């Protein structure tokens, strides 16, 4: 068996900064509420006409990751693209990236596991490298949430949380002994699928039906989130899946050099940090600046942590995610 290792990271966020005060001009909310409940100060939104889309942002992050990995696009063996906000209902963003970057006819897979999407995608890539089938896999997480949120007071408990952006990693066969992805751990529990969901348009709730119903109160085309239920499940599953990853590698909490949790809510990250008694320098958070960017949140955070010199060669890095599905996952790496 081979080992895979992240050889390059990249990120992209739209230039357009949307502050909490900006949102309070659109809906009944305020900076104090948003900061107190979520930690978010601002987020980025695609601006109409700025040329960005989920796939386009993914390409920008991917190009940075490839350059840093010093891997040519011709050496990419597979693309794995995680998103809940694809440019099209079908086909997926993976093939769009392939076309935009002029990558040869390698396989392109889309992963639909929402906030856990990047860790799932990393795990898919890891399996293909471990078995020796592929050497370099481009893993992307990208989201365009702003185009689909309800920016009226009706949607405030969801729309203040989410932001747009993309992150990417090049996962390569490791040439360095003992470095790379040690293990990944994936879970899901479909019984809570609708607690955080977007129901339409879908084959169950298709466009002609939506138009015919013209619903005033029933708004399946906006995301729904049972916030407190999601919060309670998140803190339990984050803890479980981090412990599962550590145990699988005979590691202790004290061995963690950097925990990069999915940026769901600062209060969730702080809860985990406190529970595991990790110092501030061992948990990376940037939700304050970007909001929750779902599948893009971990790669953006990991990229920034690395750029800021907070992750060093040989560090034990743990990624952990929880999100719609419900799905949850972790990855343990020796950097
Ligand atoms: C969404 C979340 C921030 C809401 O915080 P909360 O403390 O649970 O707040 P509640 O939903 O109980 O709402 C409290 C009050 O604030 C109001 N409120 C909701 N959104 C608001 C907003 N943006 N601005 C001002 N008030 C708001 C509610 O209407 C409610 O008012 P009421 O008491 O008069 O009914 C929180 O539940 C959460 O973060 N959950 C997890 C979400 C998450 O992580 N999702 C991603 C998973 S990957």
Short mmCIF file of C-alpha atoms and ligand atoms in Angstrom, two decimals:
data_model
loop_
_atom_site.label_atom_id
_atom_site.label_comp_id
_atom_site.label_asym_id
_atom_site.label_seq_id
_atom_site.Cartn_x
_atom_site.Cartn_y
_atom_site.Cartn_z
CA UNK A 1 0.00 0.00 0.00
CA UNK A 2 1.10 3.56 -0.74
CA UNK A 3 0.54 6.67 1.36
CA UNK A 4 -0.89 9.93 0.09
CA UNK A 5 0.25 13.39 1.11
CA UNK A 6 -1.01 16.91 0.51
CA UNK A 7 1.68 18.51 -1.65
CA UNK A 8 -0.05 21.83 -2.35
CA UNK A 9 -2.99 23.88 -1.08
CA UNK A 10 -4.85 26.76 -2.71
CA UNK A 11 -7.80 28.99 -1.93
CA UNK A 12 -9.97 31.64 -3.48
CA UNK A 13 -12.64 33.90 -2.01
CA UNK A 14 -14.58 36.56 -3.93
CA UNK A 15 -13.45 40.15 -3.34
CA UNK A 16 -16.88 41.32 -2.30
CA UNK A 17 -16.99 41.57 1.54
CA UNK A 18 -20.45 41.49 3.15
CA UNK A 19 -20.44 42.62 6.77
CA UNK A 20 -23.08 41.92 9.40
CA UNK A 21 -24.11 45.56 9.11
CA UNK A 22 -24.64 45.08 5.37
CA UNK A 23 -27.02 42.20 6.12
CA UNK A 24 -28.89 44.20 8.73
CA UNK A 25 -29.90 46.58 5.92
CA UNK A 26 -31.66 43.67 4.19
CA UNK A 27 -33.28 41.88 7.14
CA UNK A 28 -34.05 42.21 10.82
CA UNK A 29 -30.69 41.19 12.26
CA UNK A 30 -27.70 42.89 13.83
CA UNK A 31 -23.96 42.56 14.24
CA UNK A 32 -24.18 41.75 17.96
CA UNK A 33 -26.60 38.80 17.45
CA UNK A 34 -24.58 37.31 14.61
CA UNK A 35 -21.23 37.64 16.39
CA UNK A 36 -22.55 36.33 19.69
CA UNK A 37 -24.30 33.26 18.20
CA UNK A 38 -21.89 32.38 15.40
CA UNK A 39 -18.64 34.37 15.72
CA UNK A 40 -19.03 35.64 12.15
CA UNK A 41 -18.04 39.25 11.40
CA UNK A 42 -18.14 39.15 7.61
CA UNK A 43 -18.33 36.78 4.69
CA UNK A 44 -17.63 36.93 0.95
CA UNK A 45 -20.38 36.88 -1.67
CA UNK A 46 -20.02 36.52 -5.41
CA UNK A 47 -21.10 39.75 -7.08
CA UNK A 48 -23.24 39.50 -10.19
CA UNK A 49 -20.97 39.95 -13.17
CA UNK A 50 -17.67 39.25 -11.35
CA UNK A 51 -17.26 36.09 -13.41
CA UNK A 52 -17.27 33.73 -10.44
CA UNK A 53 -19.22 30.51 -10.09
CA UNK A 54 -18.69 27.38 -8.01
CA UNK A 55 -16.56 25.80 -10.75
CA UNK A 56 -14.70 29.04 -11.57
CA UNK A 57 -13.72 29.59 -7.92
CA UNK A 58 -12.71 25.93 -7.75
CA UNK A 59 -10.39 26.46 -10.72
CA UNK A 60 -8.77 29.50 -9.08
CA UNK A 61 -8.07 27.53 -5.89
CA UNK A 62 -6.91 24.51 -7.89
CA UNK A 63 -4.43 26.53 -9.97
CA UNK A 64 -2.82 27.86 -6.78
CA UNK A 65 -2.66 24.36 -5.28
CA UNK A 66 -1.07 22.89 -8.42
CA UNK A 67 1.53 25.65 -8.61
CA UNK A 68 2.47 25.18 -4.96
CA UNK A 69 2.60 21.40 -5.35
CA UNK A 70 4.75 21.85 -8.46
CA UNK A 71 2.49 19.32 -10.17
CA UNK A 72 1.54 19.89 -13.79
CA UNK A 73 -2.11 19.64 -14.75
CA UNK A 74 -1.01 16.93 -17.20
CA UNK A 75 0.01 14.80 -14.23
CA UNK A 76 -3.41 14.94 -12.58
CA UNK A 77 -4.92 11.44 -12.57
CA UNK A 78 -8.33 12.34 -11.16
CA UNK A 79 -10.44 15.31 -10.05
CA UNK A 80 -12.70 15.05 -6.99
CA UNK A 81 -15.00 18.05 -6.54
CA UNK A 82 -17.04 18.55 -3.37
CA UNK A 83 -19.96 20.99 -3.38
CA UNK A 84 -23.61 21.37 -2.43
CA UNK A 85 -24.02 24.31 -4.80
CA UNK A 86 -22.99 23.07 -8.26
CA UNK A 87 -23.29 25.41 -11.23
CA UNK A 88 -25.72 23.00 -12.88
CA UNK A 89 -28.12 20.40 -11.58
CA UNK A 90 -26.09 18.19 -13.91
CA UNK A 91 -23.35 17.70 -15.01
CA UNK A 92 -21.17 18.19 -11.95
CA UNK A 93 -18.47 20.79 -11.35
CA UNK A 94 -15.66 18.23 -11.71
CA UNK A 95 -16.02 18.05 -15.49
CA UNK A 96 -16.38 21.83 -15.71
CA UNK A 97 -13.05 22.25 -13.92
CA UNK A 98 -11.53 19.71 -16.26
CA UNK A 99 -12.68 21.71 -19.28
CA UNK A 100 -11.74 25.13 -17.85
CA UNK A 101 -8.25 23.92 -16.89
CA UNK A 102 -7.82 21.94 -20.10
CA UNK A 103 -7.04 18.75 -18.17
CA UNK A 104 -6.88 15.51 -20.18
CA UNK A 105 -9.67 12.90 -20.04
CA UNK A 106 -9.02 11.72 -16.48
CA UNK A 107 -12.02 10.80 -14.30
CA UNK A 108 -13.86 13.64 -12.56
CA UNK A 109 -16.05 12.78 -9.59
CA UNK A 110 -18.46 15.05 -7.75
CA UNK A 111 -18.96 14.44 -4.03
CA UNK A 112 -22.25 15.58 -2.49
CA UNK A 113 -21.63 15.46 1.24
CA UNK A 114 -22.14 19.09 2.13
CA UNK A 115 -20.06 20.36 5.06
CA UNK A 116 -18.25 17.01 5.26
CA UNK A 117 -17.67 17.10 1.50
CA UNK A 118 -13.99 17.99 1.52
CA UNK A 119 -13.02 15.28 4.02
CA UNK A 120 -15.09 12.75 2.05
CA UNK A 121 -13.40 13.92 -1.17
CA UNK A 122 -9.97 13.68 0.44
CA UNK A 123 -10.78 10.16 1.57
CA UNK A 124 -11.92 9.14 -1.93
CA UNK A 125 -8.68 10.52 -3.36
CA UNK A 126 -6.65 8.81 -0.62
CA UNK A 127 -8.12 5.39 -1.44
CA UNK A 128 -7.17 5.68 -5.12
CA UNK A 129 -3.62 6.69 -4.23
CA UNK A 130 -3.23 4.09 -1.47
CA UNK A 131 -4.03 1.24 -3.84
CA UNK A 132 -1.49 2.52 -6.34
CA UNK A 133 -4.07 3.29 -9.03
CA UNK A 134 -3.30 7.03 -9.15
CA UNK A 135 -0.40 9.29 -8.20
CA UNK A 136 -1.89 12.80 -8.16
CA UNK A 137 -5.47 13.71 -7.39
CA UNK A 138 -6.88 17.24 -7.45
CA UNK A 139 -9.35 17.67 -4.58
CA UNK A 140 -11.57 20.75 -4.59
CA UNK A 141 -14.25 22.13 -2.28
CA UNK A 142 -16.17 25.14 -3.56
CA UNK A 143 -19.49 26.82 -2.80
CA UNK A 144 -21.65 29.59 -4.16
CA UNK A 145 -24.20 29.94 -1.37
CA UNK A 146 -25.11 33.57 -1.80
CA UNK A 147 -27.06 32.98 -5.00
CA UNK A 148 -29.53 30.70 -3.24
CA UNK A 149 -30.15 32.23 0.19
CA UNK A 150 -33.23 34.05 1.47
CA UNK A 151 -32.00 37.54 2.40
CA UNK A 152 -35.29 38.56 3.98
CA UNK A 153 -36.03 38.30 7.72
CA UNK A 154 -37.74 34.97 6.98
CA UNK A 155 -34.37 33.41 6.10
CA UNK A 156 -32.16 35.18 8.65
CA UNK A 157 -31.26 32.17 10.80
CA UNK A 158 -29.64 30.54 7.74
CA UNK A 159 -28.54 33.34 5.43
CA UNK A 160 -26.29 35.17 7.92
CA UNK A 161 -24.17 32.04 8.39
CA UNK A 162 -23.09 31.06 4.89
CA UNK A 163 -20.43 32.50 2.59
CA UNK A 164 -18.86 31.79 -0.81
CA UNK A 165 -15.37 30.54 -1.59
CA UNK A 166 -13.19 27.65 -2.66
CA UNK A 167 -10.24 25.62 -1.44
CA UNK A 168 -8.18 22.93 -3.12
CA UNK A 169 -5.49 20.39 -2.40
CA UNK A 170 -3.21 18.30 -4.53
CA UNK A 171 -2.97 14.85 -3.01
CA UNK A 172 0.05 12.94 -4.23
CA UNK A 173 1.69 9.59 -3.62
CA UNK A 174 4.01 10.24 -0.68
CA UNK A 175 7.70 10.00 -1.24
CA UNK A 176 8.43 10.75 2.44
CA UNK A 177 8.24 7.87 4.90
CA UNK A 178 5.72 8.26 7.70
CA UNK A 179 4.22 11.47 6.30
CA UNK A 180 0.78 11.93 4.80
CA UNK A 181 -2.76 10.84 5.48
CA UNK A 182 -2.72 8.30 8.30
CA UNK A 183 -6.44 7.54 8.18
CA UNK A 184 -9.85 8.93 7.30
CA UNK A 185 -13.15 8.18 9.04
CA UNK A 186 -16.50 8.75 7.34
CA UNK A 187 -20.04 8.53 8.73
CA UNK A 188 -23.59 9.41 7.80
CA UNK A 189 -27.06 9.12 9.31
CA UNK A 190 -29.84 9.66 6.79
CA UNK A 191 -32.62 9.77 9.36
CA UNK A 192 -31.79 13.45 9.96
CA UNK A 193 -31.49 14.27 6.25
CA UNK A 194 -34.19 16.93 6.22
CA UNK A 195 -33.00 18.79 9.34
CA UNK A 196 -30.54 20.66 7.13
CA UNK A 197 -31.66 20.53 3.55
CA UNK A 198 -32.75 22.20 0.36
CA UNK A 199 -35.83 20.34 -0.91
CA UNK A 200 -36.44 21.90 -4.26
CA UNK A 201 -36.11 22.02 -7.14
CA UNK A 202 -35.69 18.27 -7.10
CA UNK A 203 -37.26 15.30 -8.78
CA UNK A 204 -39.65 15.19 -5.80
CA UNK A 205 -40.43 18.87 -6.08
CA UNK A 206 -39.80 19.81 -9.66
CA UNK A 207 -39.82 23.24 -11.28
CA UNK A 208 -43.31 23.17 -12.90
CA UNK A 209 -44.79 22.17 -9.54
CA UNK A 210 -42.92 24.97 -7.76
CA UNK A 211 -44.17 27.51 -10.29
CA UNK A 212 -47.73 26.18 -10.11
CA UNK A 213 -47.80 26.28 -6.32
CA UNK A 214 -46.12 29.68 -6.15
CA UNK A 215 -45.83 29.08 -2.42
CA UNK A 216 -45.75 32.03 -0.06
CA UNK A 217 -44.96 30.15 3.13
CA UNK A 218 -43.82 26.78 1.76
CA UNK A 219 -40.41 27.69 0.38
CA UNK A 220 -38.59 24.44 -0.39
CA UNK A 221 -36.23 26.27 -2.73
CA UNK A 222 -34.48 27.98 0.20
CA UNK A 223 -32.27 26.03 2.60
CA UNK A 224 -33.95 24.86 5.79
CA UNK A 225 -31.96 24.33 8.98
CA UNK A 226 -33.12 23.17 12.40
CA UNK A 227 -30.29 25.16 13.98
CA UNK A 228 -30.36 23.94 17.57
CA UNK A 229 -30.81 20.31 16.54
CA UNK A 230 -27.91 20.63 14.12
CA UNK A 231 -25.78 22.29 16.81
CA UNK A 232 -26.44 19.52 19.36
CA UNK A 233 -25.64 16.76 16.89
CA UNK A 234 -22.58 18.59 15.61
CA UNK A 235 -20.82 18.85 18.97
CA UNK A 236 -21.37 15.13 19.67
CA UNK A 237 -20.29 13.92 16.23
CA UNK A 238 -17.26 16.24 16.00
CA UNK A 239 -15.98 14.86 19.30
CA UNK A 240 -16.67 11.23 18.36
CA UNK A 241 -15.01 11.36 14.98
CA UNK A 242 -11.91 13.18 16.28
CA UNK A 243 -11.49 10.52 18.97
CA UNK A 244 -12.07 7.76 16.40
CA UNK A 245 -9.26 9.18 14.25
CA UNK A 246 -6.87 9.50 17.17
CA UNK A 247 -7.58 5.99 18.48
CA UNK A 248 -7.10 4.42 15.06
CA UNK A 249 -3.56 5.80 15.07
CA UNK A 250 -2.76 5.22 18.75
CA UNK A 251 -2.62 8.95 19.32
CA UNK A 252 -3.77 11.06 22.26
CA UNK A 253 -5.48 14.44 22.22
CA UNK A 254 -2.16 15.86 23.41
CA UNK A 255 -0.55 14.67 20.16
CA UNK A 256 -2.67 17.08 18.08
CA UNK A 257 -0.55 19.95 16.74
CA UNK A 258 -3.37 21.48 14.73
CA UNK A 259 -7.09 20.77 14.62
CA UNK A 260 -8.86 22.26 11.61
CA UNK A 261 -12.58 21.88 12.24
CA UNK A 262 -15.18 22.60 9.60
CA UNK A 263 -16.09 26.25 10.16
CA UNK A 264 -19.76 25.74 11.06
CA UNK A 265 -20.05 28.09 13.98
CA UNK A 266 -17.34 29.52 16.24
CA UNK A 267 -19.29 28.31 19.27
CA UNK A 268 -19.08 24.73 18.01
CA UNK A 269 -15.30 25.01 17.52
CA UNK A 270 -14.89 26.59 20.96
CA UNK A 271 -16.97 23.82 22.54
CA UNK A 272 -14.70 21.17 20.99
CA UNK A 273 -11.56 23.10 21.94
CA UNK A 274 -12.70 23.34 25.54
CA UNK A 275 -13.77 19.70 25.69
CA UNK A 276 -10.39 18.53 24.44
CA UNK A 277 -8.53 21.21 26.42
CA UNK A 278 -6.63 22.38 23.36
CA UNK A 279 -4.78 25.70 23.49
CA UNK A 280 -5.73 28.50 21.06
CA UNK A 281 -2.73 27.82 18.82
CA UNK A 282 -3.92 24.24 18.22
CA UNK A 283 -7.32 25.03 16.74
CA UNK A 284 -7.62 27.03 13.54
CA UNK A 285 -10.66 29.25 13.00
CA UNK A 286 -11.41 31.74 10.26
CA UNK A 287 -15.21 31.68 10.28
CA UNK A 288 -15.02 35.28 11.56
CA UNK A 289 -13.91 36.38 8.07
CA UNK A 290 -15.63 33.93 5.73
CA UNK A 291 -18.72 32.52 7.45
CA UNK A 292 -19.53 28.89 6.81
CA UNK A 293 -18.34 27.97 3.33
CA UNK A 294 -19.46 24.32 3.64
CA UNK A 295 -17.25 22.05 1.46
CA UNK A 296 -14.76 24.90 1.02
CA UNK A 297 -14.34 25.67 4.70
CA UNK A 298 -11.75 23.05 5.64
CA UNK A 299 -9.48 23.52 2.60
CA UNK A 300 -9.59 27.32 2.97
CA UNK A 301 -8.79 27.05 6.70
CA UNK A 302 -6.08 24.42 6.17
CA UNK A 303 -4.53 26.51 3.41
CA UNK A 304 -4.48 29.63 5.58
CA UNK A 305 -3.11 27.78 8.60
CA UNK A 306 -0.29 26.48 6.42
CA UNK A 307 0.31 29.92 4.80
CA UNK A 308 0.55 31.51 8.25
CA UNK A 309 3.19 28.98 9.28
CA UNK A 310 0.92 27.40 11.87
CA UNK A 311 1.40 23.93 10.37
CA UNK A 312 4.91 22.63 10.09
CA UNK A 313 6.56 19.56 8.63
CA UNK A 314 5.93 16.54 10.86
CA UNK A 315 2.93 18.07 12.67
CA UNK A 316 -0.07 15.90 13.50
CA UNK A 317 -3.00 17.62 11.80
CA UNK A 318 -6.60 16.57 12.35
CA UNK A 319 -9.47 17.63 10.09
CA UNK A 320 -13.02 17.18 11.36
CA UNK A 321 -16.35 17.94 9.74
CA UNK A 322 -20.06 17.67 10.36
CA UNK A 323 -22.96 18.68 8.16
CA UNK A 324 -26.14 18.00 6.27
CA UNK A 325 -27.02 14.38 5.74
CA UNK A 326 -26.15 14.21 8.57
CA UNK A 327 -22.61 13.37 7.60
CA UNK A 328 -19.46 13.62 9.65
CA UNK A 329 -15.85 12.74 9.03
CA UNK A 330 -12.26 13.17 10.13
CA UNK A 331 -8.82 12.82 8.66
CA UNK A 332 -5.58 12.39 10.59
CA UNK A 333 -2.38 13.46 8.86
CA UNK A 334 1.32 13.70 9.53
CA UNK A 335 2.16 16.93 7.68
C1 LIG B 1 -28.40 28.96 13.70
C2 LIG B 1 -27.93 29.30 15.10
C3 LIG B 1 -26.79 30.31 15.01
C4 LIG B 1 -29.07 29.94 15.84
O1 LIG B 1 -28.68 30.25 17.17
P1 LIG B 1 -29.60 29.86 18.38
O2 LIG B 1 -28.92 30.32 19.58
O3 LIG B 1 -29.92 28.41 18.27
O4 LIG B 1 -30.85 30.75 18.12
P2 LIG B 1 -32.40 30.33 17.91
O5 LIG B 1 -32.57 29.63 16.62
O6 LIG B 1 -32.86 29.67 19.15
O7 LIG B 1 -33.04 31.75 17.80
C5 LIG B 1 -33.07 32.64 18.91
C6 LIG B 1 -33.81 33.88 18.49
O8 LIG B 1 -33.02 34.61 17.53
C7 LIG B 1 -33.79 34.90 16.37
N1 LIG B 1 -32.93 34.91 15.20
C8 LIG B 1 -32.63 33.92 14.34
N2 LIG B 1 -31.76 34.35 13.43
C9 LIG B 1 -31.50 35.64 13.71
C10 LIG B 1 -30.69 36.63 13.11
N3 LIG B 1 -29.94 36.38 12.03
N4 LIG B 1 -30.64 37.85 13.69
C11 LIG B 1 -31.36 38.15 14.78
N5 LIG B 1 -32.16 37.24 15.38
C12 LIG B 1 -32.23 36.01 14.85
C13 LIG B 1 -34.80 33.78 16.30
O9 LIG B 1 -35.93 34.16 15.54
C14 LIG B 1 -35.14 33.59 17.77
O10 LIG B 1 -36.05 34.59 18.18
P3 LIG B 1 -37.21 34.26 19.23
O11 LIG B 1 -36.48 33.86 20.49
O12 LIG B 1 -37.94 35.55 19.34
O13 LIG B 1 -38.00 33.15 18.64
C15 LIG B 1 -27.45 28.07 15.88
O14 LIG B 1 -28.55 27.22 16.17
C16 LIG B 1 -26.43 27.28 15.14
O15 LIG B 1 -25.36 27.78 14.85
N6 LIG B 1 -26.70 26.02 14.85
C17 LIG B 1 -25.77 25.18 14.13
C18 LIG B 1 -25.76 25.62 12.72
C19 LIG B 1 -24.67 25.01 11.96
O16 LIG B 1 -23.60 24.79 12.47
N7 LIG B 1 -24.96 24.75 10.71
C20 LIG B 1 -24.03 24.23 9.82
C21 LIG B 1 -23.84 22.80 10.10
S1 LIG B 1 -22.64 22.26 9.11
#
